PDB file of C-alpha atoms in Angstrom:
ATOM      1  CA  UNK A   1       0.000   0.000   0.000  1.00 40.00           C
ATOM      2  CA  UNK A   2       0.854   3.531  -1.273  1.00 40.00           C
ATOM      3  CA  UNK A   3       2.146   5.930   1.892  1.00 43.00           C
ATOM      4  CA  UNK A   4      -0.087   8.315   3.504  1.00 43.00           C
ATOM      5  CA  UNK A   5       0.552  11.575   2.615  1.00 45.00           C
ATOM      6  CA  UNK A   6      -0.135  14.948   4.033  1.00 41.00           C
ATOM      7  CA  UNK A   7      -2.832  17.333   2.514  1.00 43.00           C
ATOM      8  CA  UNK A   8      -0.986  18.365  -0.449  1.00 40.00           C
ATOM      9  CA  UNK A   9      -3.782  20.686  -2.017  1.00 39.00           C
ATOM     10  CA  UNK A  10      -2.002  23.538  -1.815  1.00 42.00           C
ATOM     11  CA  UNK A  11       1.065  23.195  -3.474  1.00 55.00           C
ATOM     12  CA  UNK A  12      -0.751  22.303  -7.148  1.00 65.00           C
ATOM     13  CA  UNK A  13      -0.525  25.456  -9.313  1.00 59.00           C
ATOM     14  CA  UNK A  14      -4.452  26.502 -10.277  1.00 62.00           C
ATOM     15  CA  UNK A  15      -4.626  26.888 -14.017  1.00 55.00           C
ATOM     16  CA  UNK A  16      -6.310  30.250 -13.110  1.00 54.00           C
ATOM     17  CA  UNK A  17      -3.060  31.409 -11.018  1.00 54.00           C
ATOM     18  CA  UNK A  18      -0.867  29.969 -13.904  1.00 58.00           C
ATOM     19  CA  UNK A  19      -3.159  32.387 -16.790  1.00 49.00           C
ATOM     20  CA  UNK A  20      -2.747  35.487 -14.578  1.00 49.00           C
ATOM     21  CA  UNK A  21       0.955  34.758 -14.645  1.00 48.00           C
ATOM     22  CA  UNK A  22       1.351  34.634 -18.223  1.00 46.00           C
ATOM     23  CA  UNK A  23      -1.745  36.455 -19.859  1.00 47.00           C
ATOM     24  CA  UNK A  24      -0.141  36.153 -22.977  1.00 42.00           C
ATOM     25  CA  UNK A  25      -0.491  37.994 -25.721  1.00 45.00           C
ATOM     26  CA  UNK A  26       1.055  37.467 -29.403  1.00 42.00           C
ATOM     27  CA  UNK A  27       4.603  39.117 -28.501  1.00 48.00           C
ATOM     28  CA  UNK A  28       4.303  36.936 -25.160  1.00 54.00           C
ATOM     29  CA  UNK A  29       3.428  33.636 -26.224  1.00 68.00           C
ATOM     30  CA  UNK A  30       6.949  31.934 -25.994  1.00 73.00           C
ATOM     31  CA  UNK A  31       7.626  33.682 -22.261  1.00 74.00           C
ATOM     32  CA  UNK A  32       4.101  32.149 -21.542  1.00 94.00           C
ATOM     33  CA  UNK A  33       4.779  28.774 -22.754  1.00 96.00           C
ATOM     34  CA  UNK A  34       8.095  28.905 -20.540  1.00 96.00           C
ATOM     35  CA  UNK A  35       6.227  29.790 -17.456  1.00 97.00           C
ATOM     36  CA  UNK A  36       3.551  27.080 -17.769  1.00 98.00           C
ATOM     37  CA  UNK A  37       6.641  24.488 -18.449  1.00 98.00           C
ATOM     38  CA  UNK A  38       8.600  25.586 -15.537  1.00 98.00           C
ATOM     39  CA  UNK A  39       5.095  25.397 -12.964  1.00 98.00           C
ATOM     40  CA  UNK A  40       5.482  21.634 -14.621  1.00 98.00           C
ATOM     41  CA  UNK A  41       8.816  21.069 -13.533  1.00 98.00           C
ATOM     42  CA  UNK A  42       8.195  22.613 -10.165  1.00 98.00           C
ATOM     43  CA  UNK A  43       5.583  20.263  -9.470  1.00 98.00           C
ATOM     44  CA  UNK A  44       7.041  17.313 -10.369  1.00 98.00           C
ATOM     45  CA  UNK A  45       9.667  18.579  -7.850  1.00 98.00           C
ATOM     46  CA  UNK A  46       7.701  18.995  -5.024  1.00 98.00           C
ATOM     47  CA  UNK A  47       6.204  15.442  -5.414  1.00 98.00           C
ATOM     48  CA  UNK A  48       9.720  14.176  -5.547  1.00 98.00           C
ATOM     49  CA  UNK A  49      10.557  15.910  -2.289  1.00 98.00           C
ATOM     50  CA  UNK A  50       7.534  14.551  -0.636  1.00 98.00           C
ATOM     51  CA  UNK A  51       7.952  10.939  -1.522  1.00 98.00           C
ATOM     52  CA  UNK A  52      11.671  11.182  -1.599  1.00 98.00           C
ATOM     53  CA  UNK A  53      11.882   7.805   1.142  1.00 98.00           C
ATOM     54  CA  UNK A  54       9.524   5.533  -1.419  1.00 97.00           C
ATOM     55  CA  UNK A  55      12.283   5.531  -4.552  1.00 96.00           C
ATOM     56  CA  UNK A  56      15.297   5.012  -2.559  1.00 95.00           C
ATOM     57  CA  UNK A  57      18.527   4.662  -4.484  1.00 94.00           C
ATOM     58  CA  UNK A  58      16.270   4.942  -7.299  1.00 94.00           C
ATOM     59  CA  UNK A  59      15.362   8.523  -6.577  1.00 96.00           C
ATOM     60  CA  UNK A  60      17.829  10.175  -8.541  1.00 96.00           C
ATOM     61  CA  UNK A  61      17.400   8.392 -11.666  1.00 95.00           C
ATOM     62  CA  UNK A  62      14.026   7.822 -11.722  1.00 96.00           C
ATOM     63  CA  UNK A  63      13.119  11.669 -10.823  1.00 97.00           C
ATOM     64  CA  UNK A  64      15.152  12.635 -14.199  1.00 97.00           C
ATOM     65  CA  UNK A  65      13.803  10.363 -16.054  1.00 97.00           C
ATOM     66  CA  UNK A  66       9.829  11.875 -15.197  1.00 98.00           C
ATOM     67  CA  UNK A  67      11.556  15.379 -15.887  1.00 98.00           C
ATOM     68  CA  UNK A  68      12.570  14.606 -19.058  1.00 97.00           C
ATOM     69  CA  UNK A  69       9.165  13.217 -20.079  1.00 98.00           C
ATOM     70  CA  UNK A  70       7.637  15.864 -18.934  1.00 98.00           C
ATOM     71  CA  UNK A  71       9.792  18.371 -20.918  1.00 98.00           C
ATOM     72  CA  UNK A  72       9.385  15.574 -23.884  1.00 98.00           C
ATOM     73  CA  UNK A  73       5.968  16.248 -23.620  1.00 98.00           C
ATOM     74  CA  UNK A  74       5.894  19.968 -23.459  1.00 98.00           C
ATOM     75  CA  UNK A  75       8.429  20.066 -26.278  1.00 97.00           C
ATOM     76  CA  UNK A  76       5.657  18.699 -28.804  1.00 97.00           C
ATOM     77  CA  UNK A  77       2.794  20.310 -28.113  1.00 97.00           C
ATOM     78  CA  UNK A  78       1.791  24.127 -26.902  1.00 97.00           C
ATOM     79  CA  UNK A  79       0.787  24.283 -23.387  1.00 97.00           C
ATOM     80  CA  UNK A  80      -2.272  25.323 -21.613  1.00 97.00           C
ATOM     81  CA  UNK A  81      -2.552  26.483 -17.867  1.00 97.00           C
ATOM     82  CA  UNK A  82      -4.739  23.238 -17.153  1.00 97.00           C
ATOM     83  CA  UNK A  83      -2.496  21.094 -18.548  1.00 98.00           C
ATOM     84  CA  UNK A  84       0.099  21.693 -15.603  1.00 98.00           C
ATOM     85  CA  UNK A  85      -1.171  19.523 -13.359  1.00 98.00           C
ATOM     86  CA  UNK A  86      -2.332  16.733 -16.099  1.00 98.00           C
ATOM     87  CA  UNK A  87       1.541  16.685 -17.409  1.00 98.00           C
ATOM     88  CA  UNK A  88       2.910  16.631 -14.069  1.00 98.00           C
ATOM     89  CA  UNK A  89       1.276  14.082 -12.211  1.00 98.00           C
ATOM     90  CA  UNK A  90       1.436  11.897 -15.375  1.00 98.00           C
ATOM     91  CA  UNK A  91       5.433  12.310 -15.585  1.00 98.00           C
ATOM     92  CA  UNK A  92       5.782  11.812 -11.950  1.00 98.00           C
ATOM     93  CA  UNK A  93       3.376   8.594 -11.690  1.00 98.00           C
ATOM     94  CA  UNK A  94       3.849   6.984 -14.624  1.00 98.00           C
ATOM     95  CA  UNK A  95       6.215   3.943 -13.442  1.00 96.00           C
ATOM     96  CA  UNK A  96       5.634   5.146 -10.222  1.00 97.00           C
ATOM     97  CA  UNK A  97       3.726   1.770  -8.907  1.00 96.00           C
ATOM     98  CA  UNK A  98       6.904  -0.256  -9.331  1.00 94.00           C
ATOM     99  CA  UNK A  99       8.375   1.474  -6.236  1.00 95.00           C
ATOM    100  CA  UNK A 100       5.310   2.113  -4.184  1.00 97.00           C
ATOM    101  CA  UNK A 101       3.436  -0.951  -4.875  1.00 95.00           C
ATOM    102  CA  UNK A 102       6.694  -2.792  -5.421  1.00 91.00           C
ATOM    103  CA  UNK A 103       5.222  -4.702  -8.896  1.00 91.00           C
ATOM    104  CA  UNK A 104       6.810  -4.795 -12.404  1.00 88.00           C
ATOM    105  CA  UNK A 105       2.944  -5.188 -13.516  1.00 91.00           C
ATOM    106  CA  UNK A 106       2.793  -1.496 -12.333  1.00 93.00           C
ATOM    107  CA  UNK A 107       0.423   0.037 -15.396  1.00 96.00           C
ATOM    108  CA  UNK A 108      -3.031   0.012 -13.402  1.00 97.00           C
ATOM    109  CA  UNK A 109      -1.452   0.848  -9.867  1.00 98.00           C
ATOM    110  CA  UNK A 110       0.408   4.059 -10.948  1.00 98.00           C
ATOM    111  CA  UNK A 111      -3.011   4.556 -12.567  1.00 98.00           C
ATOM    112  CA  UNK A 112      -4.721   4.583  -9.228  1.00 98.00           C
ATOM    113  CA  UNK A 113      -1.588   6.701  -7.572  1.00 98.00           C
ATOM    114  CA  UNK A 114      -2.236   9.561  -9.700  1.00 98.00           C
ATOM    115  CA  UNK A 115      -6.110   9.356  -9.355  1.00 98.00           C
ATOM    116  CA  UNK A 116      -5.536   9.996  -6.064  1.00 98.00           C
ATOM    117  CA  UNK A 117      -2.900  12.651  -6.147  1.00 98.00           C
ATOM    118  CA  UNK A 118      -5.812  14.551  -8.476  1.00 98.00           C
ATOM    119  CA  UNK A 119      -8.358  13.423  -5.765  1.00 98.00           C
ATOM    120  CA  UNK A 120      -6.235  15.308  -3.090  1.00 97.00           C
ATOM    121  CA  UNK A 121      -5.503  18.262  -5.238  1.00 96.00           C
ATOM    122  CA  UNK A 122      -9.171  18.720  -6.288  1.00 97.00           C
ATOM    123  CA  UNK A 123      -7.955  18.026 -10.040  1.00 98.00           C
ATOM    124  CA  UNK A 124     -10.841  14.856 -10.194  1.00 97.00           C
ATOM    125  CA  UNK A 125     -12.003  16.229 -13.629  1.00 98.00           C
ATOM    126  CA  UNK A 126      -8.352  15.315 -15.065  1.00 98.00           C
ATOM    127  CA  UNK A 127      -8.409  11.884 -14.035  1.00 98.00           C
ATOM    128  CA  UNK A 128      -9.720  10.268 -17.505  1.00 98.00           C
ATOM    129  CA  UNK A 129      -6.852  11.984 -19.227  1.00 98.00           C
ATOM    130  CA  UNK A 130      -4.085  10.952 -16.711  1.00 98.00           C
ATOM    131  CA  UNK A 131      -5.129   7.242 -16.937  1.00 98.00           C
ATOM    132  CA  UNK A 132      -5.109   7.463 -20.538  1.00 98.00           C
ATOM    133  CA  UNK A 133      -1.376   9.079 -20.629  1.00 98.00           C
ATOM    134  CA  UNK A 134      -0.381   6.370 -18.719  1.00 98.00           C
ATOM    135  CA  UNK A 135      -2.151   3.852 -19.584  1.00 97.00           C
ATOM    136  CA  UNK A 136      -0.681   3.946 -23.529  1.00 97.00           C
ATOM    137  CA  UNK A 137       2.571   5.106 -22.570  1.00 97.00           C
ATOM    138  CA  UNK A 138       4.355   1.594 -23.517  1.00 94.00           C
ATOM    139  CA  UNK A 139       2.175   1.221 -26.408  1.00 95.00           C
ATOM    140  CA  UNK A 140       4.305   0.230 -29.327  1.00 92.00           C
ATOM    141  CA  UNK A 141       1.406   1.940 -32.329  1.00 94.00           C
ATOM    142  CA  UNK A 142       0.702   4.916 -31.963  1.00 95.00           C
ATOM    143  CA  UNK A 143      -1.926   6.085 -28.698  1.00 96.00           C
ATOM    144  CA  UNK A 144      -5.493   4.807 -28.714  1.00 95.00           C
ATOM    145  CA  UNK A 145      -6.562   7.992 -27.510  1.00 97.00           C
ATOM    146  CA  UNK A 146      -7.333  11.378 -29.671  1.00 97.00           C
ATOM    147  CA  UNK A 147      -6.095  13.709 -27.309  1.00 98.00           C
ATOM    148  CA  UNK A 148      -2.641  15.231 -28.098  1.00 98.00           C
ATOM    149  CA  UNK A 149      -1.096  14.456 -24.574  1.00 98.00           C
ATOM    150  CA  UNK A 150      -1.444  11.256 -24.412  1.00 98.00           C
ATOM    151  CA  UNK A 151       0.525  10.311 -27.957  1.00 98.00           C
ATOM    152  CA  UNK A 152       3.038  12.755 -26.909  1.00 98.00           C
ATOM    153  CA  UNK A 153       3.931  10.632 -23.479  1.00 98.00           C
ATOM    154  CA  UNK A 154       3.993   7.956 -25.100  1.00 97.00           C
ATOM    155  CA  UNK A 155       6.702   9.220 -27.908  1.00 97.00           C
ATOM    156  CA  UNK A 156       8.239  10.869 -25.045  1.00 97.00           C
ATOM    157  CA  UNK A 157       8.622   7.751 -22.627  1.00 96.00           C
ATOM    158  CA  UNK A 158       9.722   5.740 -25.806  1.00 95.00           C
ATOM    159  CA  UNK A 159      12.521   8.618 -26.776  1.00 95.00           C
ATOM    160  CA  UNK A 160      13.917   8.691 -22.963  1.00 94.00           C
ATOM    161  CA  UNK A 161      14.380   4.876 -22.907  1.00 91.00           C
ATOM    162  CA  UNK A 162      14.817   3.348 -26.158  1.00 88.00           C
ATOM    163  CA  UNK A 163      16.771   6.342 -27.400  1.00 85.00           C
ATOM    164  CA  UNK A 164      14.046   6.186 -30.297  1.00 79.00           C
ATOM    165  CA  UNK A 165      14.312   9.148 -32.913  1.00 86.00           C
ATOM    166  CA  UNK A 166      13.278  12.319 -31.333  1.00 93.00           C
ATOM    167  CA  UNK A 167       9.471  13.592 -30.766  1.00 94.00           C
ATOM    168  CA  UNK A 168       8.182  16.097 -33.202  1.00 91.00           C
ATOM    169  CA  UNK A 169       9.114  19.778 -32.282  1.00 95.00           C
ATOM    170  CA  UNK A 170      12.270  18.250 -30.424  1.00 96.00           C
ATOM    171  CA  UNK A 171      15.619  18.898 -31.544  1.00 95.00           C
ATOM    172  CA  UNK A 172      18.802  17.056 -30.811  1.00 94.00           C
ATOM    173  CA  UNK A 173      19.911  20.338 -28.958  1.00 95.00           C
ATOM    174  CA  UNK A 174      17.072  20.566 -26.891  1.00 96.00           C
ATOM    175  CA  UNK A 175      17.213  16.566 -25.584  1.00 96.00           C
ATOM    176  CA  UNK A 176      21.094  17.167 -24.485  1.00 95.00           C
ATOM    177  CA  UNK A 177      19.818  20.370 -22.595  1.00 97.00           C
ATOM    178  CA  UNK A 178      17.413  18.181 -20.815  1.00 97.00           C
ATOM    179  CA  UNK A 179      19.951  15.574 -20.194  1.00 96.00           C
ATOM    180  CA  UNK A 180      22.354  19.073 -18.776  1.00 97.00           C
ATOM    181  CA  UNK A 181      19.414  19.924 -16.169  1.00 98.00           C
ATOM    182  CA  UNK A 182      18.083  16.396 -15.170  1.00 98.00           C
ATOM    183  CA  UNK A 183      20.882  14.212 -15.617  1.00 95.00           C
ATOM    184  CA  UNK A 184      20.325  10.461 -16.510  1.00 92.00           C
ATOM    185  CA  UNK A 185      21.804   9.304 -13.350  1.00 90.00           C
ATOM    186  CA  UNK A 186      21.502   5.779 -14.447  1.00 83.00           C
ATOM    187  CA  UNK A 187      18.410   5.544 -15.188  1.00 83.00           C
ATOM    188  CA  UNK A 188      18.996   1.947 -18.052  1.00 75.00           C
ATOM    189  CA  UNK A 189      20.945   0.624 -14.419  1.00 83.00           C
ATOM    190  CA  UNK A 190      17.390   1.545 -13.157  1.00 82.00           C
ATOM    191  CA  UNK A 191      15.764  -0.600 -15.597  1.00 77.00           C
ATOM    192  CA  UNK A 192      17.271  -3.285 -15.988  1.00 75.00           C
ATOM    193  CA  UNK A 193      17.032  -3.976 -11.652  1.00 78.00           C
ATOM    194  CA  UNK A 194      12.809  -3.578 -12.341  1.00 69.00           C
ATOM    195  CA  UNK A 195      13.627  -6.248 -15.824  1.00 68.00           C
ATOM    196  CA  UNK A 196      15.070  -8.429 -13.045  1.00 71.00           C
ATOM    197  CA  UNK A 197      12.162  -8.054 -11.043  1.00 72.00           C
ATOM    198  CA  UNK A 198       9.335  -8.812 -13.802  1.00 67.00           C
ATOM    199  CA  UNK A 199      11.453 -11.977 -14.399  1.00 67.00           C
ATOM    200  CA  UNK A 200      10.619 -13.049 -10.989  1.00 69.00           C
ATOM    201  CA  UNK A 201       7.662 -11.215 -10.174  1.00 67.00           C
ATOM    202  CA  UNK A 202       6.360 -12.869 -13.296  1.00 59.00           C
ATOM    203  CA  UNK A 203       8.053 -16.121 -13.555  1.00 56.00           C
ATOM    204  CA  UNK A 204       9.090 -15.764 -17.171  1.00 54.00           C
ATOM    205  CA  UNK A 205       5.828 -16.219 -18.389  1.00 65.00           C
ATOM    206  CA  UNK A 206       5.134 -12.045 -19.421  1.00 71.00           C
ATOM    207  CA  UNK A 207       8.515 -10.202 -17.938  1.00 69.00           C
ATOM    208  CA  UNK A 208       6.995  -7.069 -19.791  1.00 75.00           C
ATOM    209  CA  UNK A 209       3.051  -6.745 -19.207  1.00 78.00           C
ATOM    210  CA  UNK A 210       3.539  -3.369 -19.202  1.00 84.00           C
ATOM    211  CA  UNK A 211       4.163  -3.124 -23.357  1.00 82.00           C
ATOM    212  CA  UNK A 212       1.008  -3.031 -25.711  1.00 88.00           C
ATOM    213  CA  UNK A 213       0.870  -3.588 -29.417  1.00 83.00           C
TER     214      UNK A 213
END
């Protein structure tokens, strides 16, 4: 079972706080987009320093991995103020189960984990959409889903660990300056101790039920 956690309400950026900060305008629109992507970051920073016990030596590379996904994400599509939270608690959740719930089948249990962060944050309405992000992250086709964030985690996700060709809108300068600010830390050391784990957790038979065709 997940940790309790305190009443974290508070520290989710409103999407109407996030509009007054940027109220952009034509000759503001990139400072804008740079705001809402930093309230992103932040977030995802603040849940790290809350559950900072659960990940244990995984912390660091796990917690740049959900950065980088997160900027991923951002880097293909233009941001809204209520897509903050959606992006953030998606990046930070995604894999998330395999160290709270300690399972390598950890799809529908980091589903649940950021239900409830929304839940607590008062973000219910989002809910749908976070499943879905996570939900067809490992999907080898392209997303099941129409809406523009969930494709984009999943060519994000597939980009940070595979090393696939870069997103759309993503250049190979803009990965290495992701890399600069949220190091990989190794993460693929990371990956291959959760691999181990499926193997056993799932006695050979599916060591990867998290992949969908």
């Amino acid at each position: 079972m997940p940790p309790s956690h305190p009443d974290v309400s508070a520290t989710a950026v409103e999407p109407s706080t996030i509009m007054a900060m940027t109220d952009a305008t034509p000759s503001s629109a990139q400072p804008a987009q740079a705001v809402l992507r930093e309230a992103v970051h932040e977030r995802i920073a603040e849940l790290f320093t809350r559950d900072s016990a659960v990940f244990g030596r995984d912390l660091a590379p796990y917690r740049g991995h959900a950065q980088r996904v997160a900027a991923l994400v951002m880097g293909q599509v233009d941001m809204r103020p209520d897509w903050v939270e959606p992006v953030a608690v998606a990046s930070y959740y995604h894999d998330a189960a395999i160290w709270f719930e300690h399972t390598w089948d950890y799809l529908p249990g980091s589903e649940s984990l950021a239900a409830q962060e929304l839940s607590r944050t008062g973000h219910e309405g989002e809910a749908a959409l976070v499943t879905a992000m996570i939900d067809e992250h490992h999907r080898v086709r392209p997303a099941r889903n129409p809406h523009p964030l969930v494709e984009a985690t999943r060519r994000a996700d597939a980009t940070d660990v595979y090393r696939l060709p870069l997103p759309p809108h993503v250049s190979r300068d803009d990965y290495r300056a992701m890399l600069k600010r949220f190091p990989d830390n190794g993460m693929h050391l990371m990956l291959g101790r959760g691999f181990v784990m499926g193997l056993k957790e799932r006695k050979r038979l599916n060591p990867m039920p998290m992949v969908k065709l």
